[in-house]
XYZ file of C-alpha atoms in Angstrom:
767
model
C 115.278 39.493 163.982
C 115.173 41.059 160.510
C 114.119 44.688 160.088
C 110.927 43.923 158.175
C 109.930 41.347 160.855
C 110.395 44.005 163.532
C 108.200 46.408 161.582
C 105.489 43.734 161.156
C 105.606 43.024 164.906
C 105.188 46.688 165.772
C 102.420 47.033 163.167
C 100.508 44.087 164.678
C 100.875 45.585 168.146
C 99.725 48.914 166.786
C 96.576 47.486 165.155
C 95.562 45.447 168.200
C 96.418 47.767 171.045
C 96.314 51.377 169.853
C 92.655 51.939 170.692
C 93.077 50.588 174.194
C 96.121 52.697 175.055
C 95.722 55.938 176.962
C 96.742 59.240 175.436
C 100.257 59.242 176.904
C 101.055 55.773 175.669
C 99.585 56.482 172.243
C 101.869 59.505 171.952
C 104.815 57.362 173.048
C 104.036 54.698 170.453
C 103.767 57.402 167.795
C 107.177 58.650 168.873
C 108.622 55.131 168.542
C 107.219 54.873 165.013
C 108.814 58.219 164.139
C 112.220 57.153 165.430
C 112.018 53.781 163.693
C 110.918 55.407 160.429
C 113.772 57.904 160.575
C 116.272 55.118 161.195
C 114.912 53.102 158.280
C 114.988 56.167 156.051
C 118.675 56.693 156.833
C 119.255 53.059 155.882
C 117.589 53.666 152.512
C 114.550 51.502 153.331
C 112.101 54.153 152.245
C 108.976 52.040 151.791
C 109.346 50.621 155.310
C 109.980 54.129 156.621
C 106.728 55.308 155.012
C 104.862 52.436 156.713
C 106.305 53.439 160.092
C 105.392 57.112 159.678
C 101.875 56.134 158.589
C 101.449 53.973 161.696
C 102.706 56.865 163.802
C 99.914 59.133 162.572
C 97.446 56.920 164.453
C 98.763 58.269 167.747
C 98.011 61.463 169.599
C 99.649 64.795 170.193
C 102.760 66.299 168.754
C 104.474 62.954 167.910
C 101.531 61.941 165.713
C 101.641 65.285 163.881
C 105.405 64.896 163.491
C 104.840 61.420 162.046
C 102.383 62.918 159.564
C 104.895 65.594 158.606
C 107.635 63.012 158.013
C 105.200 60.800 156.133
C 104.326 63.663 153.811
C 108.009 64.462 153.226
C 108.778 60.817 152.479
C 105.879 60.645 150.025
C 107.032 63.852 148.345
C 110.509 62.379 148.003
C 108.921 59.450 146.155
C 106.873 61.880 144.016
C 103.636 60.515 145.510
C 102.157 63.985 145.679
C 98.443 63.171 146.006
C 99.222 60.664 148.781
C 101.180 63.436 150.530
C 98.160 65.742 150.335
C 95.915 63.093 151.865
C 98.411 62.337 154.634
C 98.654 66.024 155.554
C 94.901 66.514 155.577
C 94.427 63.497 157.864
C 96.853 64.989 160.383
C 95.290 68.444 160.108
C 91.859 66.989 160.946
C 93.262 66.072 164.370
C 95.854 68.815 164.858
C 95.955 72.065 162.869
C 98.906 73.447 164.771
C 101.888 71.762 163.106
C 103.531 74.291 160.759
C 105.606 71.609 159.057
C 102.509 69.692 157.982
C 101.065 72.837 156.401
C 104.353 73.511 154.626
C 104.454 69.936 153.293
C 100.835 70.291 152.189
C 101.786 73.439 150.281
C 104.655 71.619 148.593
C 102.337 68.781 147.555
C 99.751 71.208 146.183
C 102.537 73.093 144.385
C 103.627 69.925 142.600
C 100.046 69.211 141.637
C 99.862 72.747 140.185
C 97.148 73.748 142.679
C 98.828 77.071 143.161
C 96.351 78.980 145.314
C 95.955 76.041 147.695
C 99.759 75.857 147.899
C 100.057 79.539 148.766
C 97.348 79.297 151.424
C 99.144 76.336 153.008
C 102.512 78.129 153.072
C 100.942 81.226 154.600
C 99.212 79.087 157.255
C 102.590 77.538 158.121
C 104.119 81.009 158.534
C 101.144 82.144 160.617
C 101.742 79.220 162.965
C 105.513 79.753 163.027
C 106.835 83.078 161.718
C 110.373 81.800 162.146
C 109.868 78.821 159.828
C 112.561 79.433 157.166
C 111.493 76.601 154.859
C 107.972 77.972 154.567
C 109.312 81.445 153.726
C 111.578 79.891 151.079
C 108.740 77.851 149.570
C 106.559 80.930 149.430
C 109.400 82.759 147.684
C 109.573 79.990 145.099
C 105.776 80.294 144.658
C 106.152 83.992 143.811
C 108.956 83.126 141.384
C 106.652 80.755 139.517
C 104.024 83.462 139.398
C 106.527 85.868 137.852
C 106.735 88.162 140.871
C 110.494 88.194 141.413
C 110.484 91.151 143.814
C 108.149 89.458 146.297
C 110.022 86.193 145.770
C 113.307 87.870 146.684
C 111.823 89.377 149.848
C 110.581 85.952 151.051
C 113.882 84.209 150.221
C 115.899 86.853 152.030
C 113.600 86.513 155.059
C 114.223 82.756 154.989
C 117.987 83.287 154.889
C 117.866 85.672 157.844
C 116.186 82.877 159.790
C 118.452 80.137 158.422
C 121.505 81.389 156.457
C 122.376 77.838 155.372
C 118.996 76.958 153.876
C 119.861 75.539 150.463
C 116.527 76.090 148.716
C 116.331 79.711 149.858
C 119.851 80.388 148.564
C 119.008 78.891 145.191
C 115.691 80.711 144.923
C 117.369 84.000 145.864
C 119.828 83.625 142.983
C 116.956 82.922 140.599
C 114.991 85.941 141.860
C 117.966 88.273 141.432
C 118.439 86.966 137.896
C 114.768 87.557 137.037
C 115.101 91.116 138.349
C 118.020 91.672 135.986
C 120.457 92.069 138.885
C 122.993 89.756 137.247
C 126.065 90.835 139.210
C 124.136 90.381 142.468
C 122.902 86.981 141.292
C 126.459 85.862 140.544
C 127.682 87.042 143.947
C 124.749 85.352 145.714
C 125.528 82.117 143.883
C 129.175 82.312 144.964
C 128.203 82.832 148.598
C 125.792 79.916 148.468
C 128.483 77.657 147.018
C 130.865 78.678 149.808
C 128.278 77.350 152.287
C 127.376 74.247 150.248
C 130.384 73.458 148.021
C 129.185 69.950 147.117
C 125.599 70.810 146.159
C 125.211 70.197 142.425
C 122.085 72.380 142.197
C 124.020 75.464 143.298
C 126.730 74.922 140.708
C 124.038 74.501 138.049
C 122.426 77.762 139.132
C 125.794 79.513 139.055
C 126.364 78.105 135.569
C 122.977 79.389 134.433
C 123.754 82.891 135.684
C 127.188 82.887 134.049
C 125.840 81.460 130.812
C 123.058 83.976 130.488
C 125.377 86.888 131.199
C 127.652 85.781 128.368
C 130.377 83.980 130.346
C 130.098 80.664 128.551
C 133.499 79.204 129.434
C 132.997 79.903 133.150
C 129.509 78.432 132.868
C 130.967 75.228 131.438
C 133.241 74.979 134.475
C 130.255 75.339 136.801
C 128.278 72.623 135.010
C 131.335 70.365 135.090
C 131.665 71.030 138.824
C 127.998 70.113 139.276
C 128.705 66.757 137.642
C 131.678 66.238 139.952
C 129.260 66.702 142.859
C 126.560 64.528 141.311
C 127.357 62.628 138.129
C 123.624 62.043 137.580
C 122.748 65.770 137.588
C 120.452 65.899 134.558
C 120.344 69.670 134.168
C 124.141 69.944 134.107
C 124.371 67.229 131.457
C 121.712 68.910 129.324
C 123.213 72.385 129.668
C 126.556 71.061 128.481
C 124.840 69.274 125.601
C 123.262 72.581 124.586
C 126.515 74.517 124.866
C 128.436 72.020 122.786
C 125.658 71.377 120.284
C 125.520 67.638 121.058
C 122.556 66.926 118.838
C 121.917 63.438 120.247
C 121.167 65.047 123.637
C 119.471 68.247 122.477
C 116.056 66.595 122.239
C 116.306 65.650 125.912
C 117.369 69.207 126.757
C 114.353 70.663 125.002
C 111.945 68.239 126.678
C 113.435 69.020 130.085
C 113.194 72.779 129.584
C 109.680 72.609 128.189
C 108.615 70.510 131.187
C 110.294 72.965 133.586
C 108.470 75.866 131.928
C 105.148 74.021 132.092
C 105.632 73.376 135.814
C 107.461 76.505 136.947
C 106.388 79.120 134.446
C 108.044 81.200 131.738
C 110.884 82.786 133.682
C 113.497 84.780 131.801
C 116.194 82.295 132.751
C 114.275 79.225 131.588
C 113.201 80.902 128.338
C 116.765 82.050 127.627
C 117.960 78.472 128.176
C 115.189 77.180 125.916
C 116.173 79.638 123.183
C 119.785 78.501 123.363
C 118.757 74.836 123.082
C 116.380 75.596 120.212
C 119.147 77.432 118.363
C 121.590 74.554 118.907
C 118.943 72.153 117.581
C 118.468 74.308 114.480
C 114.997 75.619 115.367
C 115.848 79.242 114.626
C 112.246 80.402 114.443
C 111.475 78.841 117.831
C 114.629 80.323 119.326
C 113.740 83.743 117.970
C 110.261 83.505 119.495
C 111.693 82.505 122.885
C 114.249 85.320 122.736
C 111.512 87.837 121.982
C 109.713 86.789 125.171
C 112.892 87.109 127.219
C 113.718 90.534 125.810
C 110.242 91.795 126.662
C 110.925 90.768 130.276
C 114.585 91.826 130.288
C 115.733 94.023 127.380
C 119.287 93.670 128.674
C 119.448 89.879 128.830
C 122.839 89.171 127.226
C 122.099 85.525 126.475
C 118.874 86.347 124.647
C 120.532 89.188 122.726
C 123.365 86.934 121.546
C 121.014 84.070 120.679
C 118.696 86.438 118.820
C 121.710 87.751 116.905
C 122.511 84.195 115.837
C 118.924 83.704 114.656
C 118.995 86.906 112.614
C 122.355 86.013 111.106
C 120.990 82.580 110.127
C 118.491 84.324 107.859
C 121.193 86.642 106.518
C 120.008 89.690 108.481
C 123.571 90.473 109.508
C 122.920 94.138 110.156
C 120.118 93.219 112.562
C 122.362 90.608 114.160
C 125.090 93.155 114.791
C 122.578 95.563 116.308
C 121.726 92.854 118.874
C 125.401 92.173 119.540
C 126.013 95.897 120.052
C 123.266 95.987 122.688
C 124.850 93.025 124.449
C 128.227 94.753 124.333
C 126.827 97.890 125.974
C 125.624 95.748 128.878
C 128.751 93.611 129.038
C 131.579 95.646 127.465
C 134.338 93.340 128.716
C 133.364 90.380 126.534
C 135.700 89.908 123.559
C 133.526 87.112 122.148
C 130.622 89.498 121.553
C 132.744 91.803 119.453
C 134.254 88.794 117.680
C 130.691 87.999 116.582
C 130.308 91.553 115.288
C 133.570 91.355 113.331
C 132.617 87.935 111.926
C 129.172 89.137 110.821
C 130.707 92.091 108.998
C 132.396 89.687 106.563
C 128.970 88.624 105.265
C 127.820 92.141 104.357
C 128.151 93.029 100.669
C 127.290 96.667 101.359
C 130.463 97.179 103.434
C 133.738 98.195 101.860
C 136.961 96.332 102.597
C 138.043 99.231 104.773
C 134.822 99.098 106.798
C 135.107 95.343 107.409
C 138.729 95.824 108.406
C 137.705 98.591 110.813
C 135.360 96.177 112.625
C 138.317 93.868 113.220
C 140.607 96.677 114.292
C 137.927 97.819 116.733
C 138.237 94.456 118.516
C 141.935 95.196 118.983
C 141.286 98.740 120.179
C 138.920 97.381 122.808
C 140.759 94.284 123.987
C 144.357 94.219 122.788
C 146.070 95.115 126.027
C 149.177 93.097 126.871
C 148.996 92.555 130.612
C 152.234 90.606 131.082
C 155.705 91.148 129.714
C 157.323 87.777 129.148
C 160.890 86.774 128.653
C 161.586 84.115 126.042
C 164.613 82.163 127.103
C 164.129 79.860 124.150
C 164.770 82.826 121.863
C 168.436 82.469 122.746
C 168.584 78.902 121.437
C 169.964 80.291 118.180
C 168.372 77.763 115.909
C 168.439 74.681 118.123
C 165.921 72.134 116.932
C 163.233 71.061 117.038
C 161.091 74.155 116.765
C 157.995 73.954 118.963
C 154.838 74.775 117.011
C 151.580 75.235 118.932
C 148.256 74.917 117.081
C 145.264 76.420 118.924
C 141.754 75.374 117.851
C 138.371 74.043 118.870
C 137.985 72.343 115.497
C 140.390 69.388 115.523
C 137.666 67.103 114.141
C 135.179 66.667 111.287
C 135.347 70.333 110.472
C 137.043 72.257 107.640
C 140.005 73.012 109.910
C 140.368 69.340 110.805
C 140.284 68.208 107.181
C 142.758 70.909 106.128
C 145.155 70.183 108.992
C 145.134 66.398 109.298
C 147.603 65.467 106.557
C 149.817 68.483 107.206
C 150.419 67.448 110.811
C 150.894 63.869 109.681
C 153.748 64.990 107.403
C 155.484 67.408 109.773
C 159.146 66.447 110.185
C 159.293 65.246 113.796
C 163.079 65.614 113.828
C 162.819 69.334 113.204
C 159.378 70.264 114.534
C 157.666 69.421 117.819
C 153.923 69.816 117.357
C 151.665 70.795 120.270
C 147.877 70.941 119.870
C 145.923 73.114 122.300
C 142.368 71.813 121.944
C 139.062 73.367 122.994
C 137.125 70.203 122.130
C 134.986 68.623 124.860
C 134.957 65.045 123.636
C 137.578 62.640 122.379
C 136.315 63.505 118.916
C 136.155 61.435 115.760
C 138.670 59.749 113.475
C 139.961 63.139 112.277
C 140.635 64.136 115.885
C 142.379 60.863 116.555
C 144.533 61.220 113.449
C 145.620 64.737 114.411
C 146.201 63.737 118.016
C 148.192 60.676 116.977
C 150.486 62.785 114.785
C 151.061 65.529 117.371
C 153.984 65.479 119.796
C 151.712 66.654 122.628
C 147.985 67.258 123.144
C 146.655 69.788 125.659
C 142.931 69.898 126.572
C 142.373 73.575 127.367
C 138.632 74.084 126.967
C 138.151 74.953 130.627
C 141.348 76.925 131.116
C 141.076 80.686 131.320
C 142.842 82.867 128.779
C 145.499 83.720 131.384
C 145.990 80.061 132.264
C 146.337 79.122 128.614
C 148.893 81.890 128.077
C 150.900 80.605 131.040
C 150.719 77.025 129.716
C 151.903 78.079 126.250
C 154.774 80.048 127.762
C 155.781 77.311 130.201
C 155.689 74.731 127.379
C 158.213 76.844 125.499
C 156.208 77.218 122.296
C 158.253 79.046 119.666
C 155.512 79.707 117.109
C 151.865 79.809 118.240
C 149.334 79.343 115.437
C 145.725 80.544 115.690
C 143.300 78.351 113.730
C 140.072 80.147 114.708
C 140.269 83.884 114.143
C 136.983 85.372 115.337
C 135.005 82.113 115.043
C 133.637 80.043 117.936
C 136.060 78.778 120.587
C 138.699 81.313 119.573
C 141.385 82.210 122.097
C 142.416 85.593 120.729
C 142.580 87.064 124.265
C 145.394 84.581 124.907
C 147.266 85.754 121.806
C 146.930 89.323 123.073
C 149.160 88.321 126.017
C 151.925 87.301 123.589
C 152.768 83.978 125.275
C 154.985 82.893 122.363
C 157.718 84.908 120.657
C 156.191 84.395 117.193
C 152.415 84.291 116.603
C 150.582 83.391 113.409
C 147.026 83.017 112.111
C 146.192 80.439 109.432
C 143.234 78.584 107.767
C 140.626 78.994 110.545
C 139.523 82.473 109.493
C 139.078 84.367 106.241
C 140.126 87.869 107.249
C 142.796 89.665 109.183
C 142.154 89.227 112.909
C 142.870 92.940 113.438
C 145.432 92.113 116.154
C 148.933 93.538 116.084
C 150.009 90.924 118.640
C 149.687 88.291 115.894
C 152.758 88.675 113.712
C 151.828 86.904 110.482
C 148.829 86.006 108.327
C 149.568 82.951 106.174
C 148.026 83.317 102.731
C 148.987 82.624 99.094
C 149.523 84.542 95.816
C 146.029 83.783 94.505
C 144.151 84.614 97.702
C 146.217 87.736 98.368
C 147.905 88.881 95.162
C 150.178 91.904 95.330
C 148.154 95.021 94.716
C 144.770 93.462 95.532
C 143.965 96.023 98.220
C 143.557 93.642 101.158
C 144.109 95.097 104.613
C 145.993 93.328 107.393
C 147.117 94.155 110.905
C 149.443 91.154 110.664
C 152.225 90.818 108.092
C 150.756 88.737 105.226
C 153.159 86.039 104.052
C 152.736 83.634 101.161
C 152.848 79.911 100.863
C 153.867 79.230 97.248
C 150.599 77.737 95.955
C 147.658 77.716 98.377
C 147.007 78.322 102.032
C 144.796 75.206 101.981
C 145.893 71.578 101.796
C 142.851 69.393 101.123
C 142.623 65.888 102.596
C 139.812 63.993 100.838
C 138.016 61.598 103.191
C 138.570 57.904 102.583
C 134.809 57.384 102.190
C 134.467 59.787 99.252
C 132.074 58.367 96.632
C 133.184 58.057 93.034
C 132.370 60.960 90.753
C 128.889 60.400 89.311
C 127.918 61.030 85.667
C 126.691 64.485 84.732
C 123.137 64.482 86.190
C 121.527 66.735 83.563
C 122.147 64.050 80.936
C 119.696 61.882 82.872
C 117.251 64.451 84.278
C 116.983 66.591 81.167
C 117.553 69.826 83.078
C 120.501 71.563 84.755
C 120.690 71.491 88.531
C 122.635 74.288 90.162
C 123.712 73.713 93.749
C 125.133 75.438 96.784
C 126.014 73.580 99.993
C 127.278 76.684 101.832
C 125.810 78.059 105.048
C 122.567 79.936 104.510
C 124.110 82.919 106.344
C 125.997 83.544 103.088
C 122.803 83.847 101.045
C 122.494 87.627 101.170
C 120.076 89.477 98.907
C 122.529 90.213 96.030
C 123.321 86.491 95.847
C 119.639 85.525 95.625
C 119.065 88.213 92.983
C 121.967 86.895 90.867
C 120.778 83.307 91.137
C 117.282 84.349 90.109
C 118.787 85.822 86.935
C 120.677 82.585 86.281
C 117.579 80.399 86.551
C 115.568 82.784 84.402
C 118.157 82.380 81.650
C 118.419 78.576 81.927
C 114.893 77.236 81.263
C 113.782 74.274 83.358
C 116.801 74.462 85.667
C 116.643 73.807 89.402
C 118.542 75.161 92.408
C 119.477 72.693 95.171
C 120.459 74.254 98.500
C 121.787 72.113 101.331
C 122.702 73.596 104.715
C 122.702 72.948 108.410
C 119.408 74.556 109.412
C 117.312 73.422 106.494
C 115.921 70.451 108.393
C 113.627 72.915 110.163
C 110.487 73.737 108.224
C 110.148 77.213 109.698
C 113.692 78.058 108.577
C 112.865 76.680 105.132
C 109.696 78.771 104.951
C 111.669 81.887 105.866
C 114.241 81.176 103.153
C 111.527 80.467 100.555
C 109.921 83.809 101.443
C 113.202 85.598 100.812
C 113.606 83.933 97.429
C 109.965 84.658 96.597
C 110.520 88.346 97.378
C 113.080 88.388 94.535
C 110.548 86.893 92.111
C 112.063 83.429 92.308
C 109.874 80.518 91.269
C 110.122 78.495 94.469
C 108.863 75.385 92.672
C 112.380 75.314 91.208
C 113.996 75.559 94.646
C 115.001 72.328 96.433
C 115.985 72.578 100.105
C 117.904 69.858 101.952
C 118.889 69.675 105.592
C 122.093 68.350 107.157
C 123.227 64.766 106.802
C 126.248 62.621 107.474
C 129.376 63.752 105.653
C 129.458 60.700 103.318
C 125.820 61.277 102.350
C 126.445 64.964 101.798
C 129.303 64.199 99.414
C 127.115 61.719 97.539
C 124.470 64.415 96.990
C 126.863 66.223 94.649
C 125.825 63.489 92.193
C 122.668 65.569 91.701
C 124.474 68.857 90.999
C 125.730 69.968 87.574
C 127.208 73.354 88.517
C 128.009 74.744 91.989
C 127.163 78.408 92.494
C 129.573 80.167 94.845
C 128.052 82.826 97.133
C 129.630 86.280 97.455
C 131.210 88.233 99.044
C 131.700 85.219 101.338
C 132.970 82.451 99.059
C 133.120 78.812 99.921
C 136.297 77.372 101.406
C 136.012 73.692 102.228
C 132.678 73.650 100.386
C 134.446 74.653 97.176
C 137.141 72.003 97.599
C 134.551 69.285 98.240
C 132.460 70.248 95.200
C 135.534 70.187 92.954
C 136.623 66.833 94.390
C 133.181 65.426 93.556
C 133.529 66.589 89.928
C 131.303 69.667 90.190
C 132.703 72.906 88.687
C 132.351 75.953 90.937
C 131.668 79.379 89.419
C 132.632 82.359 91.584
C 132.854 86.124 91.871
C 136.460 86.953 92.778
C 136.600 89.964 95.070
C 139.497 91.779 96.686
C 139.552 90.174 100.160
C 140.552 86.796 101.540
C 136.922 85.854 102.137
C 135.981 86.620 98.529
C 139.028 84.984 96.920
C 138.990 81.544 98.534
C 137.438 79.905 95.475
C 139.585 81.647 92.875
C 142.647 80.377 94.731
C 141.391 76.789 94.471
C 140.466 77.261 90.785
C 143.879 78.708 89.896
C 145.592 75.756 91.538
C 143.723 73.333 89.258
C 144.037 75.462 86.125
C 140.426 76.672 85.955
C 140.719 80.365 86.779
C 138.336 81.099 83.869
C 135.472 80.055 86.188
C 136.205 83.110 88.376
C 134.616 86.412 87.316
C 135.347 89.971 88.428
C 131.743 91.091 88.956
C 128.196 89.788 89.342
C 127.104 90.591 85.796
C 129.903 88.544 84.214
C 129.370 85.830 86.865
C 125.762 85.384 85.787
C 126.748 85.365 82.118
C 129.526 82.823 82.774
C 127.220 80.450 84.692
C 124.613 80.579 81.934
C 127.189 79.918 79.201
C 128.547 76.926 81.098
C 125.021 75.565 81.678
C 124.388 75.615 77.926
C 127.665 73.860 77.081
C 127.014 70.240 78.048
C 130.112 69.014 76.235
C 132.316 71.217 78.379
C 130.391 70.290 81.512
C 130.885 66.596 80.789
C 134.617 67.052 80.227
C 134.961 69.012 83.464
C 132.982 66.371 85.329
C 135.256 63.591 84.156
C 138.519 65.446 84.734
C 138.097 67.497 87.895
C 139.168 64.833 90.371
C 142.341 64.103 88.413
C 143.034 67.839 88.257
C 142.665 67.978 92.040
C 144.974 65.001 92.582
C 147.666 66.525 90.396
C 147.405 69.996 91.928
C 149.285 71.467 94.902
C 145.969 71.328 96.807
C 146.450 67.606 97.502
C 150.243 67.402 97.830
C 150.268 67.233 101.631
C 153.913 66.220 102.024
C 155.100 69.045 99.775
C 152.702 71.433 101.526
C 154.147 70.457 104.935
C 157.699 71.150 103.678
C 156.633 74.579 102.350
C 154.902 75.418 105.635
C 157.894 74.276 107.681
C 160.211 76.398 105.554
C 157.968 79.390 106.221
C 157.993 78.656 109.970
C 161.780 78.368 109.927
C 162.098 81.684 108.091
C 159.826 83.314 110.681
C 161.959 81.920 113.472
C 165.250 82.940 111.897
C 163.916 86.476 111.439
C 162.873 86.513 115.094
C 166.367 85.465 116.186
C 167.730 88.389 114.202
C 165.245 90.698 115.927
C 163.425 91.207 112.651
C 160.150 90.328 110.965
C 159.775 88.742 107.548
C 158.950 91.158 104.737
C 155.693 90.768 102.877
C 154.776 90.706 99.226
C 152.054 93.200 100.117
C 152.624 95.955 102.661
C 149.596 97.534 104.330
C 149.566 100.862 106.078
C 147.175 101.668 108.910
C 145.640 104.429 106.749
C 144.618 101.696 104.287
C 147.160 102.716 101.640
C 148.613 99.748 99.760
C 152.105 99.360 98.399
C 153.845 96.531 96.627
C 157.466 95.693 97.195
């Protein structure tokens, strides 16, 4: 007999005979329905199980109440919350003494947002059975939703005394500790809960949330990944990872999920901090700032909110305010190198800081964190020149990113007979065609996103890397704490950052004579060494559009453009550009950047320009687009305006490739000499000016010389092709020669000399 036939038979018997049975038999029949329903539920036949439990409620006594309790639970599992309420109330009409039914009723009311009815039901359950752990836990969760974390914690801890393995109580306790700002206790509670329930995805998600919002992003990623190992369909883990990695195609789902959670469960600090992070990743800086403000009112020491708020302030060029937030986060969590990396990075944007002050921010990172914990022997140092040399590149940007474009053709042209190339990647996904090109040219690829700094150092050492190359500096996904451990005998920083790292454990800074000319006053903790022409080797994408005609010949007015990050648009830059437009009647300024698809960000930027007296009718703002479309938009730009003190790097190279001349202020640091280096390599150093006044005058003169502009437009791409900037094979040979010289010096127990020698007291000498 099939299962459903058996259920129909019992149902028929129930309908015909229940009224005629005595109390004992009715209780027995109810018990049979309960057992049958439980068996069907275990088999996954939930609708049949619900039918059985419903039939069981027609009986008498405890079995009928138990059937009602199980019916309500089954309905709750199917999200049939109103049906669960009705089922509970029907049982209660006959028997008010079943604590489980009251607890289920509370859960149903809770889901229907009938909060006071839910609380009354939970309290009735506890009154009937003071040892009912689930009811205590549910009541704790109720207090959490109401924002009373202290009372929530007390109820959850009472539940865990009664039942130490109760999953919901463990999870709610972690959340309550977090809301109370007891982050270390929350982390420890999460660890203990995971020890009891190692395969529960929800616990790993909660652990990840605690780690994430106390600034331990890499550990948080591991927890979310572990949650997915436990349950590949765990939505919250997927969405948290999407937020962390900025996966824009999933960020909309993340925001909807968090907004729904907040609507149902209230504005907890943890949920708001997560919302702020997702909003920031989506580009909604104003929304993220608003969410952070709410969190910081609840918890002034919330590290996640402080860091996210710092990012929001930096995005509107308030770098001093951003660093103030980072400093607060560092006071709370002083053992986080990434926070101080953010501070050092932000300092490079600030025109009011001297070179020495910016350098001091980077040296402060080293003073705080540069502690070599392991002394390593390098057996490969005794190879005395045996080939190939093992080069290790460390980056999270082996893709459609400036680092990826600058590295792709170099790796492709490395001499595999003499150099063994290892890539240590912090990328989560398989990446794009740039990633695949780099990976295909490398001798070995190591995915190290989830490895700790110690583990990465051990891997580098065990792999026998001779020269380890940092491609991140103090940017995102950097692994400077690994470099501190000196896992390779020679360590170098190149192309991923625009300033000295400040670390003495990194031996060399690869630069060039135009970026770092002798006597320029730059300050390095590393030994600066020159490539002969440029530290950049540009690889134009295959989809580059043709150079378009000079647009002002068609529009009748000059369009200035800047496609750099809006973080670079500090007040002196806006003031200079206002002068330029005032002196070029009818001209326009086109700005294109990552966050300008958000209207609130655009409004904020317009307000800043307006404060400088800028006619915002002449300001055109564009948001992000695909890379091919972005390159095509240079067809609308006559002259590219370089920001200062933070010049363009890849942005400058792309503008020049698209036939757009770039005018710059050449400063005294790497970050402010990136554009002059590119211009010198194509024979256009006259477009670089020593100060803002001459910069403005030079831009205006160029804007009024359409003949010169047309000639530049037509010839820039050919200049680029003929320059060292695009000679990738020659560049690879020059770089390899430099690596070999580094290695030979190491074998002699020496270090290469530099064309510029920097003392710690900031004095500068030339050799």
